[in-house]
Coordinates of C-alpha atoms in Angstrom, one line a residue:
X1 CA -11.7 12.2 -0.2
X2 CA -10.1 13.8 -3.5
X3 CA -6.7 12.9 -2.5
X4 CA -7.9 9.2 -2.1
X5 CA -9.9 9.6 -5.6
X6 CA -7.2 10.7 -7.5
X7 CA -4.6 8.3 -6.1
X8 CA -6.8 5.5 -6.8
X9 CA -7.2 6.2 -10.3
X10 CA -3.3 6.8 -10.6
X11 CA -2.4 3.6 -8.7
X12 CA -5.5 1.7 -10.9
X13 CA -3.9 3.4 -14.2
X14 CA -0.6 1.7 -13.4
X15 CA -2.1 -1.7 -13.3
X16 CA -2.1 -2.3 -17.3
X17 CA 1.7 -1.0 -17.4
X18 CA 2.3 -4.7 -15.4
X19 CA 0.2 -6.3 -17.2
X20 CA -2.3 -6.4 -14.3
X21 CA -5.6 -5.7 -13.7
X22 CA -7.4 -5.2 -10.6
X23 CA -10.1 -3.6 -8.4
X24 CA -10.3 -0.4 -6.4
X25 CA -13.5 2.0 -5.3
X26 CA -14.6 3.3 -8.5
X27 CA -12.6 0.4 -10.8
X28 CA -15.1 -3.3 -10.4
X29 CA -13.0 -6.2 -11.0
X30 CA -14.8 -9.2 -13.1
X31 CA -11.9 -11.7 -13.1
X32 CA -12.9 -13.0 -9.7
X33 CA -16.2 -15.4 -9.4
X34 CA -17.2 -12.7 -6.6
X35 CA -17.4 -9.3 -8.7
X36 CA -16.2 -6.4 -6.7
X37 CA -14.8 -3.0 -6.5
X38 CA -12.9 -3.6 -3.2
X39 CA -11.6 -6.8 -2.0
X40 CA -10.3 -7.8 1.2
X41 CA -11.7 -4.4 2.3
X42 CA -8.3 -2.6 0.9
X43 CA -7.8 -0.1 -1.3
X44 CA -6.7 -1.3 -4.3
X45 CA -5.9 -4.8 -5.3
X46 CA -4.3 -6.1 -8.4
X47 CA -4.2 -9.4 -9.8
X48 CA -2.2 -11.3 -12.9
X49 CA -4.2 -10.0 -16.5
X50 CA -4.4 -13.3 -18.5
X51 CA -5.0 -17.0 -17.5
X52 CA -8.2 -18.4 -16.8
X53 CA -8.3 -19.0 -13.2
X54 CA -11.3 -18.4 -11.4
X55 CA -9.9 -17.3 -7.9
X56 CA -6.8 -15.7 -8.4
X57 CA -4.4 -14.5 -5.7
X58 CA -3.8 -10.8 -5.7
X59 CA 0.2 -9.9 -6.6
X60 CA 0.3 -6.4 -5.5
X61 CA -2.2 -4.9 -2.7
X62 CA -2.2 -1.0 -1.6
X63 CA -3.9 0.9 1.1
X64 CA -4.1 4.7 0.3
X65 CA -4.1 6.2 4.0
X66 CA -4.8 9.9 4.3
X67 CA -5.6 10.0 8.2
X68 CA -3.3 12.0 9.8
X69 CA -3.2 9.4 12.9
X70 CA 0.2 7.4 13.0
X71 CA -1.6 4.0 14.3
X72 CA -4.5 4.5 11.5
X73 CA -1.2 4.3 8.8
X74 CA 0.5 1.4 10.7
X75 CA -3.6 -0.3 10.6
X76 CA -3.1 0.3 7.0
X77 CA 0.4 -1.4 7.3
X78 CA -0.9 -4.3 9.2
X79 CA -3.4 -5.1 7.2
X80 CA -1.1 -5.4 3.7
X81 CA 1.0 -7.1 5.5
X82 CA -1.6 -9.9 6.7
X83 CA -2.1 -10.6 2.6
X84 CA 0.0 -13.0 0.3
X85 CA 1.5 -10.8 -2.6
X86 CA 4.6 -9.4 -4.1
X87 CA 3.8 -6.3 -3.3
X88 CA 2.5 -4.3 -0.7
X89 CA 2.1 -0.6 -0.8
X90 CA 0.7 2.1 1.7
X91 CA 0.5 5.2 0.4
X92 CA 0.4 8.2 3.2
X93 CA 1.1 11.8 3.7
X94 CA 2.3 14.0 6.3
X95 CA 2.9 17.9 6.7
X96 CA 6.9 18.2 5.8
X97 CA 9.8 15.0 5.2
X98 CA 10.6 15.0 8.5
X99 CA 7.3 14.3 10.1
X100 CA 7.5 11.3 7.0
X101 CA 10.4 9.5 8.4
X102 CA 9.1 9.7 12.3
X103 CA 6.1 7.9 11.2
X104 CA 8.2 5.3 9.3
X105 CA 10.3 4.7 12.4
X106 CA 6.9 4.2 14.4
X107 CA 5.6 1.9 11.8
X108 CA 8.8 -0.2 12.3
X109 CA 8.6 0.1 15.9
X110 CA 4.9 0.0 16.1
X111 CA 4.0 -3.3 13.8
X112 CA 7.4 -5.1 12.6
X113 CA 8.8 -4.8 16.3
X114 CA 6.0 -6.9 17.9
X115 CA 6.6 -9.5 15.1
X116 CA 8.7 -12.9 15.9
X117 CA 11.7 -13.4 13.3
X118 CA 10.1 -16.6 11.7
X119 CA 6.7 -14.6 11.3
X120 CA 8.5 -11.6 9.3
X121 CA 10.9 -14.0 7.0
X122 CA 7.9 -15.8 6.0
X123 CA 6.0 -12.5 4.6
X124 CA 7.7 -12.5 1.1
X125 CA 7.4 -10.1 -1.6
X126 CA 8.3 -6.5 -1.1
X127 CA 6.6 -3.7 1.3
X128 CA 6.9 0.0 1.2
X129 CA 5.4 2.6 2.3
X130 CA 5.1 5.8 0.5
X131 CA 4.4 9.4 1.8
X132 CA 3.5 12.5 0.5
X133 CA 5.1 15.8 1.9
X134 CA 2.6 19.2 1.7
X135 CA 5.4 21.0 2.0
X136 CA 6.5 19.8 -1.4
X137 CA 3.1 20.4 -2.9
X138 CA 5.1 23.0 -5.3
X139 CA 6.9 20.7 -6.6
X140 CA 4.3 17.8 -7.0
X141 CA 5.2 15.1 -8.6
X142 CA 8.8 15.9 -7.7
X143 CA 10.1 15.6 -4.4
X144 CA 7.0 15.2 -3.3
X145 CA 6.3 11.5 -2.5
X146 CA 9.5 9.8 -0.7
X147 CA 9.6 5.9 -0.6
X148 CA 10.8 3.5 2.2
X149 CA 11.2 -0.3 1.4
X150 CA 11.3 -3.3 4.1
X151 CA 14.3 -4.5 4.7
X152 CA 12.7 -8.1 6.3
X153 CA 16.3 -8.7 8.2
X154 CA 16.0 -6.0 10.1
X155 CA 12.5 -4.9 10.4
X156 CA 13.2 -1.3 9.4
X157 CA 12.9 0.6 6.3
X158 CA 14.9 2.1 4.1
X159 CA 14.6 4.5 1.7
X160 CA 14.5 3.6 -1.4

């Protein structure tokens, strides 16, 4: 719950930096006909600042997973990846690094290994998946988040 909070209102107070704006639980969007807090039942969702278009597409989407269940973060992973944006971004956490990068390598395995090659060149934009570390609590910010980007050509991650 206060994990989720606070990363919300981190990944929400990014948004203006892009010149964004956007929708998360506790941040209602009005630049959408439909006036929400969540969209597309994810997390977060952000969307271009200016223009007058009534339905926007979203250009960055985020899923802030803090279940400690391997196939609820690769549900979280799935479903960014089943949305049109530039960016997709699951945020996660696990006890130390190394339990990070074994659920990393069963995302890849899990959800980009049952996908066909055309169906993962035509997802665009860039993915990653983020994870937190309590062992590096200590040193939070620092050291404690460690980031993995899609590589599309070969279905794994790589950190970035």
């Amino acid at each position: 719950g206060r994990w989720t909070e606070e990363l919300t209102k981190i990944v929400v107070g990014t948004f203006p930096v892009f010149g964004w704006s956007g929708a998360a639980k506790g941040h209602r969007s009005s630049l959408l006909p439909v006036q929400r807090q969540e969209y597309l039942a994810l997390d977060a969702v952000a969307f271009e600042g200016t223009g007058d278009r009534r339905w926007r597409f979203p250009v960055a989407v985020f899923e802030l997973e803090n279940s400690p269940k391997d196939d609820q973060v690769a549900y979280s992973l799935w479903k960014v990846l089943c949305v049109r944006a530039d960016m997709r971004v699951v945020f996660c956490y696990r006890r130390d690094p190394a339990e990070g990068a074994k659920l990393v390598d069963h995302l890849a395995n899990e959800v980009l290994g049952t996908m066909k090659i055309p169906e993962r060149a035509g997802i665009g934009g860039e993915t990653m998946v983020v994870v937190g570390s309590y062992s590096a609590a200590t040193s939070f910010p620092y050291g404690y988040f460690k980031d993995w980007t899609l590589d599309l050509n070969t279905a794994r991650f790589r950190r970035g």
